[in-house]
PDB file of C-alpha atoms in Angstrom:
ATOM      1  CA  UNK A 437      16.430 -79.201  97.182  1.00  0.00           C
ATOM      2  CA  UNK A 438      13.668 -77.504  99.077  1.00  0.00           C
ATOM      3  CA  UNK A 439      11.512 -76.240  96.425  1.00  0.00           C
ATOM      4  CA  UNK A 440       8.567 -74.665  97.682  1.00  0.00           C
ATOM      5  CA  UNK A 441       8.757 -74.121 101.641  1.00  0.00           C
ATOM      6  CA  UNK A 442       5.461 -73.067 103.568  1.00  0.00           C
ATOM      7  CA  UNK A 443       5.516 -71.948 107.132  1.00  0.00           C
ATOM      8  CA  UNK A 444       3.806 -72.618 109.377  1.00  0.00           C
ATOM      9  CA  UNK A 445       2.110 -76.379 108.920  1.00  0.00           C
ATOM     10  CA  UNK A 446      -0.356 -76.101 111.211  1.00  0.00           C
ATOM     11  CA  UNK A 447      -2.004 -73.340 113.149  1.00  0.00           C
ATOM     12  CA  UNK A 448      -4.953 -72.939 115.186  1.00  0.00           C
ATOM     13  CA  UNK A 449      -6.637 -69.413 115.425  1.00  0.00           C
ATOM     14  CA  UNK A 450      -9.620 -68.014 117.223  1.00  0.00           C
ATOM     15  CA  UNK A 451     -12.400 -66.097 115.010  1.00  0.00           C
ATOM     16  CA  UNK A 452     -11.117 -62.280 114.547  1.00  0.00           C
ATOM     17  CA  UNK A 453      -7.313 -63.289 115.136  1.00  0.00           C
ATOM     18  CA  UNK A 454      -4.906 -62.432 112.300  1.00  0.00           C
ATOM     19  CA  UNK A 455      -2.222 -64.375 110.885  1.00  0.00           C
ATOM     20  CA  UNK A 456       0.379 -64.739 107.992  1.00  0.00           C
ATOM     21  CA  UNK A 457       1.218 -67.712 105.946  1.00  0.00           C
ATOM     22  CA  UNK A 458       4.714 -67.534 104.664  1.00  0.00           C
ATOM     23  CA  UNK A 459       5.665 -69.225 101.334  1.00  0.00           C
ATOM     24  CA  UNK A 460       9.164 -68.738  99.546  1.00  0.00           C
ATOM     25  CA  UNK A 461      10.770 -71.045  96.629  1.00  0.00           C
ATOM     26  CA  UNK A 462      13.930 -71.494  95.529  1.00  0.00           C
ATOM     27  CA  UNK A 463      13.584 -72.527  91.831  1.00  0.00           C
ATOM     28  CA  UNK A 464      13.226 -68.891  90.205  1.00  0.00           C
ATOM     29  CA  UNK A 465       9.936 -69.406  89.159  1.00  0.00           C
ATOM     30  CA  UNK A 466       8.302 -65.845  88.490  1.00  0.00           C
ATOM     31  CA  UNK A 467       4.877 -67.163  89.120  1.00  0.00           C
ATOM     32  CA  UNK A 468       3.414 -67.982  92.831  1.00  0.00           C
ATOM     33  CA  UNK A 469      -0.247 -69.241  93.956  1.00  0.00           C
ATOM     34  CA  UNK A 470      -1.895 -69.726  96.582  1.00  0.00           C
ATOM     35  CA  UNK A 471      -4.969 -72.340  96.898  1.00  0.00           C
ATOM     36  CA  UNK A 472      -7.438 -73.381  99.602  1.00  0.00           C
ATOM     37  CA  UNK A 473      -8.000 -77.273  99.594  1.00  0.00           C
ATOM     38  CA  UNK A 474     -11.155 -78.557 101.297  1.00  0.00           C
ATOM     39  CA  UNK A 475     -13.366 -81.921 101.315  1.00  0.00           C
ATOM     40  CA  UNK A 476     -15.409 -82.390  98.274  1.00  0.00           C
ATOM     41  CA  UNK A 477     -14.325 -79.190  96.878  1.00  0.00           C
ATOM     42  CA  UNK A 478     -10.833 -79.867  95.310  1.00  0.00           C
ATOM     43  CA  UNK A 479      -8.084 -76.582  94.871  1.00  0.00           C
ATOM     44  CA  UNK A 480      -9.687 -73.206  94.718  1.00  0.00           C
ATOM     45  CA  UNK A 481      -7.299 -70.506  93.678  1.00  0.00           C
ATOM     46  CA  UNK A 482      -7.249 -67.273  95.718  1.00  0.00           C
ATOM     47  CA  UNK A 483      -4.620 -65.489  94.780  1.00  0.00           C
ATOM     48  CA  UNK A 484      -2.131 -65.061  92.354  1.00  0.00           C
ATOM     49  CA  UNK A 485       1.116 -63.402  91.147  1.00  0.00           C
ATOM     50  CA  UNK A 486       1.988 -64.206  87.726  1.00  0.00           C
ATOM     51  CA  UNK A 487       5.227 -62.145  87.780  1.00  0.00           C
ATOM     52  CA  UNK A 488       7.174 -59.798  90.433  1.00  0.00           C
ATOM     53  CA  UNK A 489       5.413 -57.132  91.601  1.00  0.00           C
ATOM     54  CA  UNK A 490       1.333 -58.318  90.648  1.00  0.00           C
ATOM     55  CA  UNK A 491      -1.148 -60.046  92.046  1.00  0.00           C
ATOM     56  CA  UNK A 492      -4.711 -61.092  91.051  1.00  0.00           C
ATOM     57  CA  UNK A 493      -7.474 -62.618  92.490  1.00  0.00           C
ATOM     58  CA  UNK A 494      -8.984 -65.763  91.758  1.00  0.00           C
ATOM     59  CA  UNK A 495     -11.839 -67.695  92.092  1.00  0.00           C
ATOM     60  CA  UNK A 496     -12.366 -66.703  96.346  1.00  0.00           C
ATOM     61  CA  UNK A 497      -9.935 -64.287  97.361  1.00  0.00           C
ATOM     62  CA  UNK A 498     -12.885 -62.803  99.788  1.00  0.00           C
ATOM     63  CA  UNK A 499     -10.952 -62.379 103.555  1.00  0.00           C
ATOM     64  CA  UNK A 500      -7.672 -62.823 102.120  1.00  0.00           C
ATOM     65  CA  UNK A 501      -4.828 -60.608 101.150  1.00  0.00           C
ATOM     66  CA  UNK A 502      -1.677 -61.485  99.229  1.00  0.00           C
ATOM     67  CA  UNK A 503       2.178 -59.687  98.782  1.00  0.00           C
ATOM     68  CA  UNK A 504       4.630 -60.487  96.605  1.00  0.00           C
ATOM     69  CA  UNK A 505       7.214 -59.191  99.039  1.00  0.00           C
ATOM     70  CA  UNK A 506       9.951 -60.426  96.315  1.00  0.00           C
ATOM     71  CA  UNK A 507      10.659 -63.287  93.260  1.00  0.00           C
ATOM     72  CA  UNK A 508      10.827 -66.044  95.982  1.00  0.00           C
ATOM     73  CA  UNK A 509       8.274 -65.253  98.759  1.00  0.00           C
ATOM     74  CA  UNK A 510       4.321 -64.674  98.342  1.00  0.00           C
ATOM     75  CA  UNK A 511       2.508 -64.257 101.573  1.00  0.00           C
ATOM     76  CA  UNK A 512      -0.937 -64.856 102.522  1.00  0.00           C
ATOM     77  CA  UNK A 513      -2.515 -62.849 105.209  1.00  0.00           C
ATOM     78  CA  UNK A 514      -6.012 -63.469 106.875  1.00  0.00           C
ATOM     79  CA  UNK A 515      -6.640 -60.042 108.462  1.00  0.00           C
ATOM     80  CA  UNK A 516      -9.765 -61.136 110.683  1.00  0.00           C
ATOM     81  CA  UNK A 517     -10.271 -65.265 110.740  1.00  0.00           C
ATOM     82  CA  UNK A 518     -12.976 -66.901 110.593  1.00  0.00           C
ATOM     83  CA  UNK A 519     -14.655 -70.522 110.851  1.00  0.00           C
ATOM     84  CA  UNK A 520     -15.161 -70.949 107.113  1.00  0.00           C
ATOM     85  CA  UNK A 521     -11.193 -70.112 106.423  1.00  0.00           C
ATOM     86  CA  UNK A 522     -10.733 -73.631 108.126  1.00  0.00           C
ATOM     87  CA  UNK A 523      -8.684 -75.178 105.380  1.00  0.00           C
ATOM     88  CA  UNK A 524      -5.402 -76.625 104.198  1.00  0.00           C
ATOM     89  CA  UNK A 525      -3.485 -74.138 102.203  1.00  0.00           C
ATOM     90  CA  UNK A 526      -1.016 -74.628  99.245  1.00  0.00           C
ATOM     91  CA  UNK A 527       1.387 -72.468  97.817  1.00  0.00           C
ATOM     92  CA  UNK A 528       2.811 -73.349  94.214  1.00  0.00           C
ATOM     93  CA  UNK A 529       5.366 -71.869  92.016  1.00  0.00           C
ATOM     94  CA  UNK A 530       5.466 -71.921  88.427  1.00  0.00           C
ATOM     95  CA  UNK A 531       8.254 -72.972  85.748  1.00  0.00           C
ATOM     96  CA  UNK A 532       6.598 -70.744  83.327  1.00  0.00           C
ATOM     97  CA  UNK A 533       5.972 -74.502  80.903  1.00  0.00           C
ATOM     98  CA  UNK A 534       1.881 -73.867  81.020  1.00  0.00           C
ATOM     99  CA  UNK A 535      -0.099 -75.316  83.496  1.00  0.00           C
ATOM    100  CA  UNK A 536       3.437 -76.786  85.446  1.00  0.00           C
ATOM    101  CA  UNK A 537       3.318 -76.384  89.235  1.00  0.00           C
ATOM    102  CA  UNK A 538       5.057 -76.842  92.028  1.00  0.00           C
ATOM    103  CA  UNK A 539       3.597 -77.529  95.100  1.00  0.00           C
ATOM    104  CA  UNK A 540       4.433 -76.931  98.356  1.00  0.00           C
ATOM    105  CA  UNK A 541       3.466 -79.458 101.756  1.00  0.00           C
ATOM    106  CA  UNK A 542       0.617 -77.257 102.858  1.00  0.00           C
ATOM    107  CA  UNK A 543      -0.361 -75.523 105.838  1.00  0.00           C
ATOM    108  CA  UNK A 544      -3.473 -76.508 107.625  1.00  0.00           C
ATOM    109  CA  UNK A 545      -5.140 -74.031 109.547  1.00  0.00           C
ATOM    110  CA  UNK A 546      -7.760 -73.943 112.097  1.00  0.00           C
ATOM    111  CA  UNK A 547     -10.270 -71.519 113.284  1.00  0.00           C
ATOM    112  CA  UNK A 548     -12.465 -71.718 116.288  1.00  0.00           C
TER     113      UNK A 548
ATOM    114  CA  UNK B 562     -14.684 -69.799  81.252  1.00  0.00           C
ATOM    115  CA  UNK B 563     -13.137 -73.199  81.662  1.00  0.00           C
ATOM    116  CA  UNK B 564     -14.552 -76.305  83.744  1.00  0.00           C
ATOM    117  CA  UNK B 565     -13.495 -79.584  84.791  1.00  0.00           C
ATOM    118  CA  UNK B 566     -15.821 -82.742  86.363  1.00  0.00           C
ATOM    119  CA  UNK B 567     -14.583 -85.532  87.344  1.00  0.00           C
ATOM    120  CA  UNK B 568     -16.998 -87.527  87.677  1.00  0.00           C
ATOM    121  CA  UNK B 569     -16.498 -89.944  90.404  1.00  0.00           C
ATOM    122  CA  UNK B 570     -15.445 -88.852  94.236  1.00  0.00           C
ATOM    123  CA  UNK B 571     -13.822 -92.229  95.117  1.00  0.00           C
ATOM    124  CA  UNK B 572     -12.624 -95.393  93.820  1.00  0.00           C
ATOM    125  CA  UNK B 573     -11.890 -98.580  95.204  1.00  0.00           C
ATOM    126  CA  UNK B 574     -10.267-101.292  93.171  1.00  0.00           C
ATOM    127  CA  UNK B 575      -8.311-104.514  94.352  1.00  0.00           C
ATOM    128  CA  UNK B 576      -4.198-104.252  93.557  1.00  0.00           C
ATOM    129  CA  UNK B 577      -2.964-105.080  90.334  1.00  0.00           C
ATOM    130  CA  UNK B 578      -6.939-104.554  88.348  1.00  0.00           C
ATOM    131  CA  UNK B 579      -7.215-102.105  85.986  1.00  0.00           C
ATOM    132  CA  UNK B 580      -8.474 -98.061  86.860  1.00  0.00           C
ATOM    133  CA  UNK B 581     -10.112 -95.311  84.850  1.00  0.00           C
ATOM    134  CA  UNK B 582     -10.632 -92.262  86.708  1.00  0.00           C
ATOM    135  CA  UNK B 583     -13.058 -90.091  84.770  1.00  0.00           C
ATOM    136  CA  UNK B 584     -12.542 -86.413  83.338  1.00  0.00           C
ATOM    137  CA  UNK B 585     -14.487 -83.983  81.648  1.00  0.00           C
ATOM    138  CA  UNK B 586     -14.059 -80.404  80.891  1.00  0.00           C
ATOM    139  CA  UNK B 587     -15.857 -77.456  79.231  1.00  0.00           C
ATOM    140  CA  UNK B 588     -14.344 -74.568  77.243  1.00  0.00           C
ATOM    141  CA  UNK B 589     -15.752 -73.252  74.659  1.00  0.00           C
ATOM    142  CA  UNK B 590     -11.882 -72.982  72.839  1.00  0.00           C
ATOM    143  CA  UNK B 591      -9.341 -75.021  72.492  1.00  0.00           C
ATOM    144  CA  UNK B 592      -7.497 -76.021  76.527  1.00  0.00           C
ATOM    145  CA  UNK B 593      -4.377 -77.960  77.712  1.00  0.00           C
ATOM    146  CA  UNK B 594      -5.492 -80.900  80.261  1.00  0.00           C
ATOM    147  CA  UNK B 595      -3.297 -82.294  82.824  1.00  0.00           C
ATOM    148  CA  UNK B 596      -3.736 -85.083  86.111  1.00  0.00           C
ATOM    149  CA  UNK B 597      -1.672 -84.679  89.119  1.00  0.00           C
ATOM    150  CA  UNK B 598      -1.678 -86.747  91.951  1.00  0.00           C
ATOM    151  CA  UNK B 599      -1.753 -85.880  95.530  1.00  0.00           C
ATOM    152  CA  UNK B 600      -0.349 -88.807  98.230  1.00  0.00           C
ATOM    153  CA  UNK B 601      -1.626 -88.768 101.786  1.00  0.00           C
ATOM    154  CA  UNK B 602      -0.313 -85.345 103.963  1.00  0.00           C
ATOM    155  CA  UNK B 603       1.527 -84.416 100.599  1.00  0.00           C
ATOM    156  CA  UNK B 604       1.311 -81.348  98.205  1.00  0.00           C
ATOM    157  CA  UNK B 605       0.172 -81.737  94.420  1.00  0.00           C
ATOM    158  CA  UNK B 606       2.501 -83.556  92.002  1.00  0.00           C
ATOM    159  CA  UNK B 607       1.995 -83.170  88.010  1.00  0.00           C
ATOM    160  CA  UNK B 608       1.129 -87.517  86.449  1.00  0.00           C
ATOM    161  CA  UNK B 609       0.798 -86.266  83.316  1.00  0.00           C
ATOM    162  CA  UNK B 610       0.131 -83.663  80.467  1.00  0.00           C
ATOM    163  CA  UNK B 611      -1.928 -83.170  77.067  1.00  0.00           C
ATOM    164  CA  UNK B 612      -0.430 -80.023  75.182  1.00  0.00           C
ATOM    165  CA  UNK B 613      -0.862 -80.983  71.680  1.00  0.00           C
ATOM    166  CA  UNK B 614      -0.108 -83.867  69.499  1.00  0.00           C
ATOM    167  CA  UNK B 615      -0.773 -87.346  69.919  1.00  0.00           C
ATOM    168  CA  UNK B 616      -4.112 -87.469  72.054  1.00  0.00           C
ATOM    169  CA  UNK B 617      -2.146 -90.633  74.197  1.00  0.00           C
ATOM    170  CA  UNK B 618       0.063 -89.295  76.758  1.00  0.00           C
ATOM    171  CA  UNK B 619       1.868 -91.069  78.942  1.00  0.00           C
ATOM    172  CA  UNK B 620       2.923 -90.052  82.736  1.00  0.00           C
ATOM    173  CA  UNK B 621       4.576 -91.128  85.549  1.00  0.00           C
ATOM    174  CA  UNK B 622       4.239 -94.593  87.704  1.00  0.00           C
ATOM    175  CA  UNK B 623       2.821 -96.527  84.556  1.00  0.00           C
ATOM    176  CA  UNK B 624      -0.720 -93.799  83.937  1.00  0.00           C
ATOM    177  CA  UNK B 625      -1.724 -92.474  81.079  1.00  0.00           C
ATOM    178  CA  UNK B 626      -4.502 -90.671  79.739  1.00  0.00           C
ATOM    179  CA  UNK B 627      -6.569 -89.871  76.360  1.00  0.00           C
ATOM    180  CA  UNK B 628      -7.600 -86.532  74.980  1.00  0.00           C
ATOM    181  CA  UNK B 629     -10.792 -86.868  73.033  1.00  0.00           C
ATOM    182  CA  UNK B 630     -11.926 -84.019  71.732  1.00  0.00           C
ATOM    183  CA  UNK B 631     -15.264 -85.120  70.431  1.00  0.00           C
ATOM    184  CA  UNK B 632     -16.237 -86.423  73.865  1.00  0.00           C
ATOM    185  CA  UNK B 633     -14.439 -83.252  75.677  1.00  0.00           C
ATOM    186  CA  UNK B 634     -12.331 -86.121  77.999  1.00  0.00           C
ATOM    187  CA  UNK B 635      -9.349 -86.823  79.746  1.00  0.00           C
ATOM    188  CA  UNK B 636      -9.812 -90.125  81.344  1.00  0.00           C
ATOM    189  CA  UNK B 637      -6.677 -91.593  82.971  1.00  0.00           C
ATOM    190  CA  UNK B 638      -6.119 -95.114  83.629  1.00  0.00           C
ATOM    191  CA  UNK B 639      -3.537 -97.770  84.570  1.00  0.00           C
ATOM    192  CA  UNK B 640      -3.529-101.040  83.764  1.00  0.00           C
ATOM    193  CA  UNK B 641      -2.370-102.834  86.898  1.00  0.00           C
ATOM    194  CA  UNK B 642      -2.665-100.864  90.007  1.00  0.00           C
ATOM    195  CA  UNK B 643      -0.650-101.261  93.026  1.00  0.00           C
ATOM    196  CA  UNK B 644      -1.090-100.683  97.062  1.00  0.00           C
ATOM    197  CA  UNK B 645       1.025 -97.067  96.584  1.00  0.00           C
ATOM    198  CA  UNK B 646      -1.495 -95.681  93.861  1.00  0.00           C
ATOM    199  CA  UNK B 647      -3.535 -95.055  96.923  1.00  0.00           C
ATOM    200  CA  UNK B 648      -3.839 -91.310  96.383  1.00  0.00           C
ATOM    201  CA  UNK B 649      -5.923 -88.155  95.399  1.00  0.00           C
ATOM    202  CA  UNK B 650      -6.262 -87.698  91.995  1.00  0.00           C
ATOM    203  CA  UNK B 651      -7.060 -83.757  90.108  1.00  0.00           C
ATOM    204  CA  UNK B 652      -7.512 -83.123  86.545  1.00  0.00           C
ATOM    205  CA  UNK B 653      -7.223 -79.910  85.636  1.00  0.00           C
ATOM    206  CA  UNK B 654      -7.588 -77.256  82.632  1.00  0.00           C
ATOM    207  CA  UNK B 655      -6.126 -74.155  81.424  1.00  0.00           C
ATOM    208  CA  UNK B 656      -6.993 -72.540  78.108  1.00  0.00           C
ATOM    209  CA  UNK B 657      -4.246 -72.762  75.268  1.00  0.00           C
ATOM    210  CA  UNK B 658      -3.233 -68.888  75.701  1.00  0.00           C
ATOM    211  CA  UNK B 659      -1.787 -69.736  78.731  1.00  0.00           C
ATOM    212  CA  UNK B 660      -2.222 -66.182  80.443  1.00  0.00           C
ATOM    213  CA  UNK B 661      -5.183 -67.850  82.859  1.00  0.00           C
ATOM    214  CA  UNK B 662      -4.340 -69.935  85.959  1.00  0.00           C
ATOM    215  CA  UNK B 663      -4.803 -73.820  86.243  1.00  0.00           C
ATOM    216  CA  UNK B 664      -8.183 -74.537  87.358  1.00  0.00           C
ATOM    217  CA  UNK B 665      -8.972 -78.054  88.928  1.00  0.00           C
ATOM    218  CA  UNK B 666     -11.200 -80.559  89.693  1.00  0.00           C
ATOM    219  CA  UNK B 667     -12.766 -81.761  92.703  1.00  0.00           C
ATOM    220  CA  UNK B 668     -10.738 -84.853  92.670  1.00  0.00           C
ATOM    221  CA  UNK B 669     -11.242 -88.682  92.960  1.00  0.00           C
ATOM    222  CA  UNK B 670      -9.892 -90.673  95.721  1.00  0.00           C
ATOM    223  CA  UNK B 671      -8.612 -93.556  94.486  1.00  0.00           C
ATOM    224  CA  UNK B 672      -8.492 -96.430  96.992  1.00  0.00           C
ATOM    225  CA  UNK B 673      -6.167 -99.867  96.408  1.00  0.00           C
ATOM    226  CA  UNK B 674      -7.056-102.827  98.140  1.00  0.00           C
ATOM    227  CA  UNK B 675      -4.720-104.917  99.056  1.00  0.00           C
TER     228      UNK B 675
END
């Protein structure tokens, strides 16, 4: 059962690279997230897709962009990184029973 | 919009003591409250959730936790904590429509002491 995959774990970028995190499930949820964990600051949603075909920001999507590229995958992009994207990144699904996630290992992601 | 504090960053307590991590949230209507529990290099996990009903619910690995709406809480506790407990702990809130995303806590490390 592999649930919510997210590719890659770790990464390392310099400030003004670009890069893609990859997220897919296999559970047929029809809702997707994607959160930033850091210290002292718990989850803070970026982005969401609450069914196929939208998305919606959350609380900091600022220097992110999202697509729902089908039901199972929901990609985060970071068109030009930067130090304060430093961060571990979820991506969660949703069973559609309110306020049930599933989360996926994270991806943490440096930026020099 | 709705809020959650939890209200302490970190706690230590010895193995097999008793643990109440601390909730509080803000809404100004009626919410659903949850806990889930995050072990070391690990995503999120849903403990336990408070829908509707009796204000007691009970989760997994021995936790529960106690809607009171008076106090606007959601404490969680276990009575006997072991080494594997050891964990980061989010309580979060979404309103009763259900058409908002989950919106969490800062979290409390809970520490066990062997």
């Amino acid at each position: 059962n592999a649930g919510v995959t997210q590719t890659p774990k770790f990464q390392v970028l310099k400030t003004g690279q670009s890069m893609t995190l990859q997220c897919a499930q296999d559970m047929n949820h029809n809702s997707m997230y994607w959160y930033r964990q850091d210290p002292g600051m718990g989850l803070r949603l970026i982005y969401y897709s609450a069914s196929e075909g939208t998305t919606d920001k959350g609380e900091v999507p600022n220097g992110y962009n999202v697509s729902r590229l089908n039901k199972r995958e929901f990609s985060l992009r970071l068109e030009s990184a930067a130090p304060s994207q430093t961060s571990v990144y979820f991506c969660a699904s949703s069973t559609g029973l309110v306020g049930e996630l599933f989360f996926g290992e994270g991806s943490r992601l440096t930026v020099l | 919009a709705q809020s959650v504090t939890q209200l302490d960053s970190q706690v230590p307590v010895f193995e097999e003591a008793p643990v109440e991590l601390r909730c509080n949230y803000s809404s100004s209507v009626s919410v659903y409250l949850f806990w889930y529990v995050q072990y070391p290099n690990q995503g999120l996990q849903l403990l336990l959730k408070y829908l509707s009903g009796s204000t007691l619910v009970k989760g997994i690995n021995g936790f529960e936790a106690e809607f009171n709406k008076s106090q606007t809480s959601f404490h969680l506790r276990k009575p006997s904590v072991h080494i594997s407990d050891t964990a980061e702990y989010f309580c979060a809130v979404i309103l009763n429509s259900g058409n908002t995303p989950l919106v969490f806590g800062k979290g409390t490390r809970l520490s066990v002491i062997a």
